[in-house]
Amino acid sequence: MAKTRQDLKILIVDDDEKSLKLLEAKLNILGFKRILKANNGDECMSLSQEELPDLIFLDIVMPGLDGGDIAKKLSEIEKTKDIPVIFATVLITSKEIGSSGSEIEGKIFIAKPYDTEKIEQAIRVALGDM
């Protein structure tokens, strides 16, 4: 049986507390209730392996391990390698990403500030229709 939105476990990784809370609120509006949060790469690596989330929203620009480094590490670990990642960034705009939920070279991106519709589109690309 497929998981419902309420059943899906989503990990948000961002060093900015406001961004974490904003994305959590938008995910709650969309019906996602099992939200985990990490403020840095080390917390993300720990939580990912302990909790095995269904999806990870990963900020690209963070001190220490950045989003790209974290995604690479996750892909090298057997139990986390298949967890879909959506990269969150201020480096490109929603307009540059486009309206399709934004796959660029096989990676899924979403622009900050977060737009609820774009979040939902990106999740559909990452997980398929729910």
Coordinates of C-alpha atoms in Angstrom, one line a residue:
M1 CA 0.0 0.0 0.0
A2 CA 1.3 3.4 -1.0
K3 CA 2.1 5.9 1.8
T4 CA -0.2 8.8 2.3
R5 CA 1.1 12.4 2.8
Q6 CA 0.6 12.0 6.5
D7 CA 2.8 8.8 6.5
L8 CA 5.7 10.2 4.5
K9 CA 8.7 11.3 6.5
I10 CA 10.4 14.4 5.2
L11 CA 13.8 15.7 6.4
I12 CA 14.5 19.5 5.9
V13 CA 18.2 20.5 6.1
D14 CA 18.9 24.2 6.3
D15 CA 21.2 26.3 8.5
D16 CA 18.7 29.1 8.5
E17 CA 16.0 28.6 11.2
K18 CA 13.5 30.9 9.4
S19 CA 13.8 28.9 6.2
L20 CA 13.4 25.6 8.2
K21 CA 10.2 26.9 9.9
L22 CA 8.8 28.3 6.7
L23 CA 9.2 25.1 4.7
E24 CA 7.8 23.1 7.6
A25 CA 4.7 25.3 7.7
K26 CA 4.2 25.0 3.9
L27 CA 4.6 21.2 4.0
N28 CA 2.1 21.1 6.8
I29 CA -0.4 23.1 4.7
L30 CA 0.2 20.4 1.9
G31 CA -0.7 17.7 4.4
F32 CA 2.7 16.4 5.3
K33 CA 3.0 16.0 9.1
R34 CA 6.1 13.9 9.8
I35 CA 8.8 16.5 9.4
L36 CA 12.3 16.1 10.7
K37 CA 14.8 19.1 10.8
A38 CA 18.5 19.4 10.7
N39 CA 20.7 22.5 10.8
N40 CA 23.8 21.2 9.2
G41 CA 25.4 18.3 7.3
D42 CA 26.4 16.3 10.4
E43 CA 22.8 16.3 11.7
C44 CA 21.5 15.4 8.3
M45 CA 23.8 12.4 8.0
S46 CA 22.8 11.2 11.4
L47 CA 19.1 11.7 11.0
S48 CA 19.1 10.2 7.5
Q49 CA 20.7 7.0 8.7
E50 CA 18.6 6.7 11.9
E51 CA 15.2 7.8 10.5
L52 CA 15.4 6.8 6.8
P53 CA 13.2 9.7 5.5
D54 CA 11.2 9.3 2.3
L55 CA 12.4 12.6 1.0
I56 CA 15.1 15.2 1.9
F57 CA 14.9 19.0 1.2
L58 CA 18.5 20.1 1.2
D59 CA 19.8 23.7 1.2
I60 CA 22.7 24.0 -1.2
V61 CA 24.6 26.8 0.5
M62 CA 25.5 26.0 4.1
P63 CA 28.7 26.3 6.2
G64 CA 30.8 23.2 6.5
L65 CA 29.3 20.5 4.3
D66 CA 27.2 22.1 1.6
G67 CA 24.2 20.5 0.0
G68 CA 26.2 19.0 -2.9
D69 CA 28.7 17.4 -0.4
I70 CA 25.8 16.0 1.7
A71 CA 24.0 14.6 -1.3
K72 CA 27.2 12.9 -2.5
K73 CA 27.8 11.3 0.9
L74 CA 24.2 10.1 1.1
S75 CA 24.5 8.5 -2.3
E76 CA 27.6 6.5 -1.1
I77 CA 25.8 4.9 1.8
E78 CA 23.7 1.8 1.0
K79 CA 20.7 2.6 3.3
T80 CA 20.5 6.3 2.2
K81 CA 21.5 6.2 -1.5
D82 CA 17.9 5.9 -2.8
I83 CA 16.4 8.7 -0.8
P84 CA 15.2 11.4 -3.2
V85 CA 16.7 14.9 -2.6
I86 CA 15.2 18.2 -3.5
F87 CA 17.8 21.0 -3.5
A88 CA 16.7 24.3 -2.1
T89 CA 18.5 27.4 -3.2
V90 CA 18.5 31.2 -3.4
L91 CA 21.1 31.0 -6.2
I92 CA 18.4 30.6 -8.9
T93 CA 14.9 31.9 -9.2
S94 CA 11.6 30.1 -9.8
K95 CA 11.6 31.7 -13.2
E96 CA 15.0 30.3 -14.1
I97 CA 14.0 26.9 -12.8
G98 CA 10.8 26.8 -14.8
S99 CA 7.3 25.6 -14.0
S100 CA 7.9 21.8 -14.3
G101 CA 9.1 21.2 -10.7
S102 CA 12.5 21.6 -12.0
E103 CA 14.8 18.9 -12.9
I104 CA 18.3 20.1 -14.0
E105 CA 20.7 17.4 -15.0
G106 CA 18.7 14.8 -13.1
K107 CA 18.6 16.9 -9.9
I108 CA 15.5 18.5 -8.5
F109 CA 15.7 22.1 -7.5
I110 CA 13.3 24.6 -5.8
A111 CA 14.0 28.3 -5.4
K112 CA 13.7 30.2 -2.1
P113 CA 11.6 31.9 -1.0
Y114 CA 9.4 28.9 -1.0
D115 CA 6.2 28.8 -3.0
T116 CA 3.6 26.2 -1.9
E117 CA 2.7 25.2 -5.5
K118 CA 6.4 24.8 -6.5
I119 CA 7.0 22.7 -3.4
E120 CA 4.2 20.4 -4.4
Q121 CA 5.4 20.1 -8.0
A122 CA 8.9 19.3 -6.8
I123 CA 7.6 16.6 -4.5
R124 CA 5.6 15.1 -7.3
V125 CA 8.7 15.0 -9.5
A126 CA 10.7 13.3 -6.7
L127 CA 8.1 10.8 -5.5
G128 CA 5.6 10.5 -8.3
D129 CA 1.9 11.5 -8.0
M130 CA 0.5 11.0 -4.5

